[in-house]
Coordinates of C-alpha atoms in Angstrom, one line a residue:
Chain A
X13 CA 13.2 217.5 152.0
X14 CA 14.0 213.9 153.1
X15 CA 12.4 212.6 149.9
X16 CA 15.2 214.2 147.8
X17 CA 17.6 211.8 149.4
X18 CA 15.4 208.8 148.8
X19 CA 15.4 207.6 152.4
X20 CA 13.1 208.8 155.1
X21 CA 14.5 207.7 158.5
X22 CA 12.3 208.8 161.4
X23 CA 14.1 209.3 164.6
X24 CA 12.5 209.6 168.0
X25 CA 14.3 212.3 170.0
X26 CA 14.4 211.2 173.6
X27 CA 14.3 214.6 175.3
X28 CA 12.3 216.6 172.7
X29 CA 9.9 213.5 172.8
X30 CA 8.9 213.9 169.1
X31 CA 9.6 211.8 166.0
X32 CA 11.3 213.7 163.2
X33 CA 13.0 212.7 159.9
X34 CA 16.7 212.5 160.7
X35 CA 17.7 214.0 157.3
X36 CA 15.8 217.2 158.3
X37 CA 18.0 217.8 161.3
X38 CA 21.1 216.8 159.4
X39 CA 20.3 219.2 156.5
X40 CA 19.5 222.0 158.9
X41 CA 22.9 221.4 160.6
X42 CA 24.6 221.3 157.3
X43 CA 22.9 224.5 156.1
X44 CA 23.9 226.4 159.2
X45 CA 27.4 224.9 159.1
X46 CA 27.7 226.1 155.5
X47 CA 26.6 229.6 156.4
X48 CA 29.0 229.7 159.3
X49 CA 31.8 228.4 157.1
X50 CA 31.2 231.1 154.5
X51 CA 30.8 234.0 156.8
X52 CA 32.7 232.9 159.9
X53 CA 29.7 233.3 162.3
X54 CA 28.2 230.7 164.7
X55 CA 24.9 230.6 162.9
X56 CA 22.9 230.0 166.1
X57 CA 20.6 232.8 165.0
X58 CA 19.4 230.5 162.2
X59 CA 19.3 227.2 164.1
X60 CA 17.1 228.1 167.0
X61 CA 14.2 229.6 165.0
X62 CA 14.4 226.8 162.4
X63 CA 14.3 224.1 165.1
X64 CA 11.3 225.7 166.7
X65 CA 9.7 225.9 163.3
X66 CA 10.3 222.1 162.9
X67 CA 8.2 221.5 166.0
X68 CA 11.0 221.1 168.5
X69 CA 9.9 222.6 171.8
X70 CA 11.6 226.0 172.2
X71 CA 13.1 225.1 175.5
X72 CA 14.8 222.0 173.9
X73 CA 15.8 224.1 170.9
X74 CA 17.6 226.7 173.0
X75 CA 19.1 224.1 175.4
X76 CA 20.5 221.9 172.7
X77 CA 21.8 224.8 170.7
X78 CA 24.1 225.6 173.6
X79 CA 25.7 222.2 173.1
X80 CA 26.1 222.9 169.4
X81 CA 27.7 226.3 170.2
X82 CA 30.4 224.4 172.2
X83 CA 31.3 222.4 169.1
X84 CA 31.3 225.2 166.6
X85 CA 33.2 227.4 169.1
X86 CA 35.9 224.8 169.7
X87 CA 36.5 224.2 166.1
X88 CA 37.0 227.9 165.5
X89 CA 39.0 228.7 168.6
X90 CA 41.6 226.0 168.0
X91 CA 42.8 227.6 164.8
X92 CA 43.0 231.1 166.3
X93 CA 44.8 229.6 169.3
X94 CA 47.4 228.0 167.0
X95 CA 48.1 231.3 165.5
X96 CA 48.2 233.0 168.9
X97 CA 45.2 235.2 168.2
X98 CA 43.5 234.7 171.6
X99 CA 43.8 237.1 174.5
X100 CA 43.2 234.7 177.4
X101 CA 43.1 237.4 180.0
X102 CA 40.4 239.5 178.4
X103 CA 38.6 236.2 177.6
X104 CA 38.6 235.1 181.2
X105 CA 37.4 238.4 182.5
X106 CA 34.6 238.4 180.0
X107 CA 33.8 234.8 181.0
X108 CA 33.1 236.1 184.6
X109 CA 30.3 238.3 183.1
X110 CA 29.3 235.5 180.7
X111 CA 28.5 233.1 183.6
X112 CA 26.6 235.8 185.4
X113 CA 24.6 236.6 182.3
X114 CA 24.0 233.0 181.7
X115 CA 22.6 232.5 185.2
X116 CA 20.3 235.5 184.8
X117 CA 19.2 234.2 181.4
X118 CA 18.3 230.8 182.8
X119 CA 16.1 232.4 185.5
X120 CA 14.5 234.7 182.9
X121 CA 13.9 231.7 180.6
X122 CA 12.1 229.8 183.3
X123 CA 10.1 232.9 184.1
X124 CA 8.8 233.5 180.6
X125 CA 8.0 229.8 180.3
X126 CA 5.9 230.1 183.4
X127 CA 4.1 233.2 182.1
X128 CA 3.2 231.4 178.8
X129 CA 4.9 234.2 176.8
X130 CA 7.9 232.2 175.6
X131 CA 7.1 232.5 171.9
X132 CA 6.5 236.2 172.1
X133 CA 9.6 237.1 174.1
X134 CA 11.9 234.9 172.1
X135 CA 10.6 236.4 168.9
X136 CA 10.9 239.9 170.2
X137 CA 14.5 239.3 171.4
X138 CA 15.4 237.9 168.0
X139 CA 13.7 240.8 166.1
X140 CA 15.5 243.4 168.1
X141 CA 18.9 241.7 168.0
X142 CA 18.8 240.6 164.3
X143 CA 17.1 243.8 163.1
X144 CA 19.6 246.2 164.7
X145 CA 22.7 244.0 163.8
X146 CA 21.5 243.4 160.2
X147 CA 20.9 247.1 159.5
X148 CA 24.2 248.2 161.1
X149 CA 26.1 245.5 159.1
X150 CA 24.3 246.4 155.9
X151 CA 25.1 250.1 156.1
X152 CA 28.6 249.5 157.3
X153 CA 29.4 247.1 154.4
X154 CA 27.8 249.2 151.7
X155 CA 29.6 252.2 153.0
X156 CA 32.9 250.3 152.9
X157 CA 32.3 249.0 149.4
X158 CA 31.7 252.4 147.9
X159 CA 34.3 254.3 149.8
X160 CA 36.9 251.6 149.2
X161 CA 38.3 252.3 152.7
X162 CA 40.0 249.6 154.5
X163 CA 38.2 248.4 157.6
X164 CA 41.2 248.8 159.8
X165 CA 41.4 252.6 159.4
X166 CA 37.8 252.8 160.5
X167 CA 38.6 251.0 163.7
X168 CA 41.6 253.1 164.6
X169 CA 39.7 256.3 164.4
X170 CA 37.2 255.1 167.1
X171 CA 38.5 255.6 170.6
X172 CA 36.8 254.3 173.7
X173 CA 34.2 256.9 174.9
X174 CA 35.1 259.0 177.8
X175 CA 32.5 257.6 180.1
X176 CA 34.0 254.2 179.9
X177 CA 37.5 255.5 180.8
X178 CA 36.0 256.9 184.0
X179 CA 34.8 253.5 185.3
X180 CA 36.6 252.0 188.4
X181 CA 38.5 248.7 188.8
X182 CA 41.0 249.4 186.0
X183 CA 43.1 246.5 184.8
X184 CA 46.0 246.1 182.5
X185 CA 45.7 243.7 179.6
X186 CA 49.2 243.4 178.1
X187 CA 48.3 241.1 175.2
X188 CA 45.7 243.6 173.8
X189 CA 47.7 246.6 175.1
X190 CA 44.7 247.9 177.1
X191 CA 44.3 249.7 180.4
X192 CA 40.6 249.6 181.0
X193 CA 38.0 249.0 183.7
X194 CA 37.3 245.3 184.2
X195 CA 33.6 246.1 184.3
X196 CA 33.6 246.7 180.5
X197 CA 34.7 243.2 179.5
X198 CA 32.5 241.8 182.3
X199 CA 29.5 243.7 180.9
X200 CA 30.1 242.5 177.4
X201 CA 30.5 238.9 178.6
X202 CA 27.2 239.3 180.6
X203 CA 25.3 240.2 177.4
X204 CA 26.8 237.2 175.6
X205 CA 25.9 234.9 178.5
X206 CA 22.4 236.1 178.5
X207 CA 22.0 235.6 174.8
X208 CA 23.5 232.0 175.0
X209 CA 21.0 230.9 177.7
X210 CA 17.9 232.6 176.5
X211 CA 18.2 232.5 172.7
X212 CA 20.8 229.8 172.0
X213 CA 23.0 232.2 170.1
X214 CA 26.7 232.9 170.8
X215 CA 26.2 236.5 169.8
X216 CA 29.5 236.7 167.9
X217 CA 28.1 239.4 165.6
X218 CA 27.3 241.5 168.7
X219 CA 30.5 240.7 170.6
X220 CA 32.9 241.3 167.8
X221 CA 31.9 245.0 167.2
X222 CA 31.5 245.6 170.9
X223 CA 35.1 244.4 171.6
X224 CA 36.4 246.5 168.8
X225 CA 34.5 249.7 169.4
X226 CA 33.9 249.7 173.1
X227 CA 36.9 247.8 174.5
X228 CA 39.2 249.0 171.7
X229 CA 40.9 245.6 171.3
X230 CA 43.1 244.9 168.3
X231 CA 40.8 243.4 165.6
X232 CA 43.2 240.6 165.1
X233 CA 42.6 239.2 168.6
X234 CA 38.8 239.8 168.7
X235 CA 37.4 236.7 166.9
X236 CA 39.5 234.2 168.8
X237 CA 38.9 235.8 172.1
X238 CA 35.2 236.1 171.7
X239 CA 35.0 232.4 170.6
X240 CA 37.2 231.4 173.6
X241 CA 34.7 233.1 175.9
X242 CA 31.6 231.7 174.1
X243 CA 32.9 228.1 174.4
X244 CA 33.1 228.3 178.2
X245 CA 29.9 230.3 178.5
X246 CA 28.1 227.7 176.4
X247 CA 29.5 224.9 178.5
X248 CA 28.1 226.6 181.5
X249 CA 24.7 227.3 179.9
X250 CA 24.5 223.6 178.7
X251 CA 25.1 222.3 182.2
X252 CA 22.5 224.7 183.5
X253 CA 19.9 223.8 180.9
X254 CA 20.6 220.1 181.4
X255 CA 20.3 220.2 185.2
X256 CA 17.6 222.9 185.7
X257 CA 15.2 222.2 182.9
X258 CA 16.4 218.8 181.4
X259 CA 16.2 220.4 178.0
X260 CA 19.4 219.2 176.2
X261 CA 18.7 216.5 173.6
X262 CA 22.0 214.7 173.0
X263 CA 20.7 212.9 169.8
X264 CA 19.5 216.2 168.3
X265 CA 22.8 217.8 169.2
X266 CA 24.9 215.0 167.6
X267 CA 23.0 215.2 164.3
X268 CA 23.1 219.0 164.2
X269 CA 26.9 219.0 165.0
X270 CA 27.6 216.3 162.4
X271 CA 25.6 218.2 159.7
X272 CA 27.4 221.3 160.8
X273 CA 30.9 219.8 160.5
X274 CA 30.2 218.7 156.9
X275 CA 28.4 221.9 155.9
X276 CA 31.2 224.0 157.2
X277 CA 33.7 222.2 154.9
X278 CA 31.7 223.4 151.8
X279 CA 31.2 226.8 153.4
X280 CA 35.0 227.3 153.8
X281 CA 35.5 226.5 150.1
X282 CA 32.8 228.9 149.0
X283 CA 34.1 231.6 151.4
X284 CA 37.3 231.9 149.3
X285 CA 35.1 233.2 146.4
X286 CA 33.1 235.8 148.3
X287 CA 35.1 238.0 150.7
X288 CA 35.1 241.3 152.6
X289 CA 32.3 243.7 152.2
X290 CA 30.4 241.6 149.7
X291 CA 30.2 238.7 152.1
X292 CA 29.0 241.0 154.9
X293 CA 26.2 242.4 152.6
X294 CA 24.9 238.8 152.0
X295 CA 25.2 238.0 155.7
X296 CA 23.3 241.2 156.6
X297 CA 20.5 240.3 154.1
X298 CA 20.3 236.8 155.6
X299 CA 20.1 238.2 159.1
X300 CA 17.4 240.7 158.0
X301 CA 15.5 238.0 156.2
X302 CA 15.2 235.9 159.4
X303 CA 14.3 239.0 161.3
X304 CA 11.5 239.9 158.8
X305 CA 10.1 236.4 158.8
X306 CA 9.8 236.5 162.6
X307 CA 8.4 240.0 162.5
X308 CA 5.7 239.0 160.0
X309 CA 4.6 236.3 162.4
X310 CA 4.4 238.8 165.2
X311 CA 2.8 241.7 163.5
X312 CA 0.5 240.1 161.0
X313 CA -2.8 238.4 161.8
X314 CA -1.7 234.8 162.6
X315 CA -3.3 232.0 160.7
X316 CA -4.1 230.3 164.0
X317 CA -5.1 232.4 166.9
X318 CA -4.8 229.6 169.5
X319 CA -1.8 228.1 171.1
X320 CA -1.8 224.9 173.3
X321 CA 0.6 224.5 176.2
X322 CA 0.8 221.1 178.0
X323 CA 2.2 221.3 181.5
Chain B
X249 CA -8.4 183.7 157.2
X250 CA -11.6 184.3 159.2
X251 CA -11.0 181.2 161.2
X252 CA -7.5 182.2 162.0
X253 CA -8.7 185.6 163.3
X254 CA -11.2 183.9 165.6
X255 CA -8.5 181.7 166.8
X256 CA -6.3 184.6 167.6
X257 CA -9.1 186.3 169.4
X258 CA -9.9 183.1 171.3
X259 CA -6.3 182.7 172.4
X260 CA -6.0 186.3 173.4
X261 CA -9.2 186.1 175.4
X262 CA -8.2 182.8 177.0
X263 CA -5.0 184.3 178.5
X264 CA -6.7 187.4 179.9
X265 CA -6.2 187.9 183.6
X266 CA -9.4 187.6 185.5
X267 CA -9.1 191.2 186.7
X268 CA -10.0 192.3 183.2
X269 CA -13.5 190.9 183.3
X270 CA -16.5 193.0 184.0
X271 CA -18.5 193.1 187.2
X272 CA -21.4 191.3 185.5
X273 CA -19.0 188.8 183.9
X274 CA -20.6 189.7 180.6
X275 CA -17.8 191.6 179.0
X276 CA -14.1 190.6 178.7
X277 CA -11.5 192.6 176.9
X278 CA -7.8 192.3 176.3
X279 CA -5.0 194.2 174.6
X280 CA -2.8 192.3 172.2
X281 CA 0.2 194.1 173.5
X282 CA 0.1 196.2 176.7
X283 CA 3.6 197.4 176.5
X284 CA 4.4 199.7 173.6
X285 CA 8.1 200.3 173.2
X286 CA 9.2 203.7 172.0
X287 CA 12.6 203.2 170.4
X288 CA 14.8 205.5 168.4
X289 CA 13.0 204.5 165.2
X290 CA 9.5 204.8 166.7
X291 CA 7.0 206.0 164.1
X292 CA 3.7 205.2 165.6
X293 CA 1.9 202.0 166.4
X294 CA -1.6 200.5 166.5
X295 CA -3.2 199.2 169.7
X296 CA -5.4 196.2 169.1
X297 CA -8.1 195.7 171.7
X298 CA -10.0 192.4 171.6
X299 CA -13.2 191.7 173.4
X300 CA -15.9 189.2 174.0
X301 CA -19.5 190.0 175.0
X302 CA -21.7 187.2 176.3
X303 CA -25.0 188.7 175.2
X304 CA -25.3 189.8 171.6
X305 CA -28.2 192.1 172.5
X306 CA -25.7 194.3 174.4
X307 CA -23.5 197.1 173.1
X308 CA -20.0 198.0 174.0
X309 CA -18.0 201.3 174.2
X310 CA -14.2 201.4 174.5
X311 CA -12.1 204.5 175.5
X312 CA -8.4 204.7 175.2
X313 CA -6.9 207.7 177.1
X314 CA -3.3 208.8 177.6
X315 CA -1.8 210.2 180.9
X316 CA -3.7 213.2 182.1
X317 CA -2.0 216.6 182.3
X318 CA -3.1 220.2 182.7
X319 CA -3.5 222.0 179.4
X320 CA -3.6 225.7 178.7
X321 CA -5.2 227.1 175.6
X322 CA -4.1 230.7 174.8
X323 CA -5.9 233.0 172.5
X324 CA -3.8 235.6 170.7
X325 CA -5.0 239.2 170.6
X326 CA -3.5 242.5 169.4
X327 CA -1.5 244.4 171.9
X328 CA 0.4 247.5 170.7
X329 CA 0.5 246.2 167.2
X330 CA 1.8 242.7 168.0
X331 CA -0.1 239.5 168.4
X332 CA 0.4 238.1 171.9
X333 CA -1.0 235.3 174.0
X334 CA -3.7 237.3 175.7
X335 CA -6.6 235.2 177.0
X336 CA -6.3 231.7 178.4
X337 CA -8.4 228.7 179.6
X338 CA -6.7 226.1 181.7
X339 CA -8.2 222.6 181.4
X340 CA -7.4 220.5 184.4
X341 CA -6.3 216.9 184.0
X342 CA -7.0 216.5 180.3
X343 CA -6.0 213.2 178.7
X344 CA -2.9 213.7 176.4
X345 CA -4.4 211.1 174.1
X346 CA -8.0 210.3 173.6
X347 CA -9.9 208.0 171.2
X348 CA -13.1 206.0 171.6
X349 CA -15.3 203.5 169.9
X350 CA -18.9 202.7 170.4
X351 CA -21.1 200.0 168.8
X352 CA -24.5 201.7 169.5
X353 CA -26.5 202.8 166.4
X354 CA -29.2 205.1 167.8
X355 CA -28.5 207.3 170.8
X356 CA -31.3 207.6 173.3
X357 CA -31.3 210.5 175.7
X358 CA -30.7 208.3 178.7
X359 CA -27.7 206.7 176.9
X360 CA -26.3 210.2 176.0
X361 CA -26.6 211.1 179.7
X362 CA -24.7 207.9 180.7
X363 CA -22.0 208.6 178.1
X364 CA -21.6 212.1 179.5
X365 CA -21.2 210.8 183.0
X366 CA -18.6 208.2 181.9
X367 CA -16.6 210.5 179.6
X368 CA -17.4 208.7 176.4
X369 CA -17.0 211.1 173.5
X370 CA -15.4 214.6 173.2
X371 CA -18.4 216.4 174.5
X372 CA -18.5 214.2 177.6
X373 CA -14.7 214.7 178.1
X374 CA -15.1 218.5 178.1
X375 CA -18.2 218.3 180.3
X376 CA -16.3 216.6 183.1
X377 CA -13.2 218.8 182.9
X378 CA -12.6 221.6 185.4
X379 CA -11.4 224.8 183.9
X380 CA -9.8 228.0 185.1
X381 CA -10.0 231.0 182.8
X382 CA -8.7 234.5 182.5
X383 CA -11.0 237.3 183.6
X384 CA -13.7 238.8 181.3
X385 CA -13.8 235.6 179.2
X386 CA -17.3 234.8 178.1
X387 CA -17.1 232.2 175.4
X388 CA -15.6 229.0 176.7
X389 CA -16.8 227.1 173.7
X390 CA -14.2 228.7 171.4
X391 CA -11.5 227.4 173.7
X392 CA -13.0 223.9 173.9
X393 CA -13.1 223.8 170.1
X394 CA -9.5 225.0 169.9
X395 CA -8.4 222.4 172.4
X396 CA -10.0 219.6 170.3
X397 CA -8.6 221.0 167.1
X398 CA -5.1 221.4 168.5
X399 CA -5.0 217.9 169.7
X400 CA -6.4 216.6 166.4
X401 CA -3.5 218.5 164.6
X402 CA -1.1 216.8 167.0
X403 CA -2.6 213.5 166.0
X404 CA -3.6 212.5 169.6
X405 CA -7.4 213.2 169.3
X406 CA -9.5 212.0 166.4
X407 CA -12.4 213.6 164.6
X408 CA -14.0 210.2 163.9
X409 CA -14.2 207.6 166.6
X410 CA -12.6 204.2 166.0
X411 CA -14.8 201.4 164.7
X412 CA -15.7 198.3 166.6
X413 CA -15.5 195.3 164.2
X414 CA -17.5 192.3 165.2
X415 CA -16.1 189.1 163.9
X416 CA -19.1 187.1 164.9
X417 CA -22.0 187.9 167.3
X418 CA -19.7 188.1 170.3
X419 CA -16.1 188.7 169.4
X420 CA -15.0 192.1 168.4
X421 CA -11.9 194.0 167.7
X422 CA -11.0 197.8 167.9
X423 CA -7.8 199.3 166.5
X424 CA -6.5 202.5 168.0
X425 CA -3.8 204.4 166.3
X426 CA -0.9 205.7 168.4
X427 CA 0.9 208.5 166.5
X428 CA 4.7 209.2 166.9
X429 CA 3.7 212.3 168.8
X430 CA 1.8 210.3 171.5
X431 CA 3.1 211.0 174.9
X432 CA 4.7 208.3 177.0
X433 CA 3.2 207.0 180.2
X434 CA 0.4 204.9 181.5
X435 CA -2.6 204.6 179.2
X436 CA -6.0 203.4 180.3
X437 CA -8.5 201.4 178.3
X438 CA -12.0 201.7 179.7
X439 CA -14.6 199.5 178.4
X440 CA -18.3 199.7 179.0
X441 CA -21.1 197.2 178.5
X442 CA -24.4 198.9 177.4
X443 CA -27.8 197.4 177.7
X444 CA -31.1 199.2 177.0
X445 CA -29.4 202.6 177.0
X446 CA -27.8 202.0 180.4
X447 CA -24.2 201.2 181.3
X448 CA -24.3 197.8 183.1
X449 CA -20.6 197.0 183.3
X450 CA -17.2 198.6 183.3
X451 CA -13.6 197.4 183.1
X452 CA -10.2 199.0 182.9
X453 CA -7.1 197.7 181.2
X454 CA -3.7 199.4 181.5
X455 CA -1.2 200.0 178.8
X456 CA 2.3 201.3 179.1
X457 CA 3.9 203.4 176.5
X458 CA 7.5 203.7 177.4
X459 CA 10.8 204.6 175.9
X460 CA 13.2 201.6 175.6
X461 CA 16.7 200.8 174.6
X462 CA 19.0 203.8 173.8
X463 CA 16.1 206.2 174.2
X464 CA 15.1 205.0 177.6
X465 CA 18.8 205.1 178.6
X466 CA 19.2 208.7 177.4
X467 CA 15.9 209.8 179.0
X468 CA 16.9 208.3 182.3
X469 CA 20.4 209.7 182.2
X470 CA 19.1 213.2 181.4
X471 CA 16.6 213.2 184.2
X472 CA 18.3 211.2 187.0
X473 CA 22.0 211.9 186.4
X474 CA 21.6 215.3 184.7
X475 CA 25.0 216.6 185.6
X476 CA 26.9 213.6 184.3
X477 CA 24.6 213.7 181.2
X478 CA 25.5 217.4 180.7
X479 CA 29.2 216.5 180.9
X480 CA 28.9 213.7 178.3
X481 CA 27.0 216.2 176.0
X482 CA 29.8 218.7 176.4
X483 CA 32.5 216.1 175.9
X484 CA 30.9 215.0 172.6
X485 CA 30.5 218.6 171.5
X486 CA 34.2 219.3 172.3
X487 CA 35.3 216.2 170.5
X488 CA 33.3 216.9 167.3
X489 CA 34.3 220.5 167.4
X490 CA 38.0 219.6 167.7
X491 CA 37.5 217.0 164.9
X492 CA 35.9 219.6 162.7
X493 CA 38.8 222.0 163.3
X494 CA 41.4 219.3 162.6
X495 CA 39.9 218.1 159.3
X496 CA 39.0 221.6 158.0
X497 CA 40.0 222.3 154.4
X498 CA 42.8 224.8 154.7
X499 CA 42.9 227.8 152.4

């Protein structure tokens, strides 16, 4: 890949402690930025597996990804904020869960590292998450495209299940016009926090449907509010990764972010050409592609049966 | 050209500290540069070891080894349809870099024994290593082979030993290659003087491979002031994120 540009500049990453062509990181960042620009997703689900594939230790890949999530989250949330599409109250309550989930995730991360099953667990988590989300998104978007139904009418028909309305600690959220147990947003935030600290993904494509279907939030406020929550959860996860396992590589983060900033510009331009259900079908196929790739590694006879871990 | 080389060797040997000389006083070695700087642009380096043997009837062996760490080799096996890390062998205090060179042509059994005792060569290296393995594991050889192969793939072990180049009867030079993936830390260069299939003298030289400049700064900050480091990372991420939002192409 670097040969295409004519320059091969090796960079020694101080925390990952490996030397890697700088263009490779930059192009990875740009590609993910492009994808996130086109589809309006964080793209962490692509970055973490690709970084690990490039030889970055998985702990550093996940830890650094948290930092990149802060950057992509902030760039998104500012534009929603300007338009007033952020429910700070719901976001803050979700953040409480997010920090809890993040803490549990860090402990879990250290545990699987100790057990020597890091690769397996991270792959399995990715397969389950990407597989289920990809399939749901694919069916939903094909369904929408053929029925020509507007997405909004779909949402309005779905009311919060009765079990959720029975939960205690009810709170009023005036901005979203909700009267619901605080445990629900805390729970959703918890899942997000866990994903940020164990997999380096913001989990936007899990949060957004959860906030619409389970919380019953107005769709207009969902994207901004989930990003608001993800920014703060990622800040917390970055601090934890940096202090507990020293696994945040600032140089890696800077090149990923810079690549992402530039890639996202192109992505936004392209996003005007593909919209709605069609964009969601492409995204679903991309998600399922990454999932299949990881699945193949796990379920097919590996080319190398041995793994070396240096303590 | 040849004269120049000899001059370089002479000058290097001349400035060697006396601690580097062998017990017998018959072997002197020196490293051209015993501080390797790992900068942001680090893409590997060569380590030149120069030496002088008094007696041309003797032979020499040189080992360069990186900092020792515990290494686990996992073997994957099928479990409920998936391939998981199932069996392990832990190798205690394995060098994270290993290369050697030996000038001997024919190996007598007594010399092989001496090499084994002194950890010269891969076989000797494994022979001396303590292991800890998972239950019901019979064949340790498979794990030893995997360990060597994995390290070779990383570029820190070598299938072929380095060569000792004699520039005349006494002066010699060995070049060890240090790949970009080489771990940082204290390296040891062991040298052995061999006579009649026996090791008659040993010396140790130290070599430091260390991150310097920006890299060293970042590494130190991340490990010693990790909270402030985290805040700087976040601040940068916030700044770039804000910038990206501000310059975004508006529809």
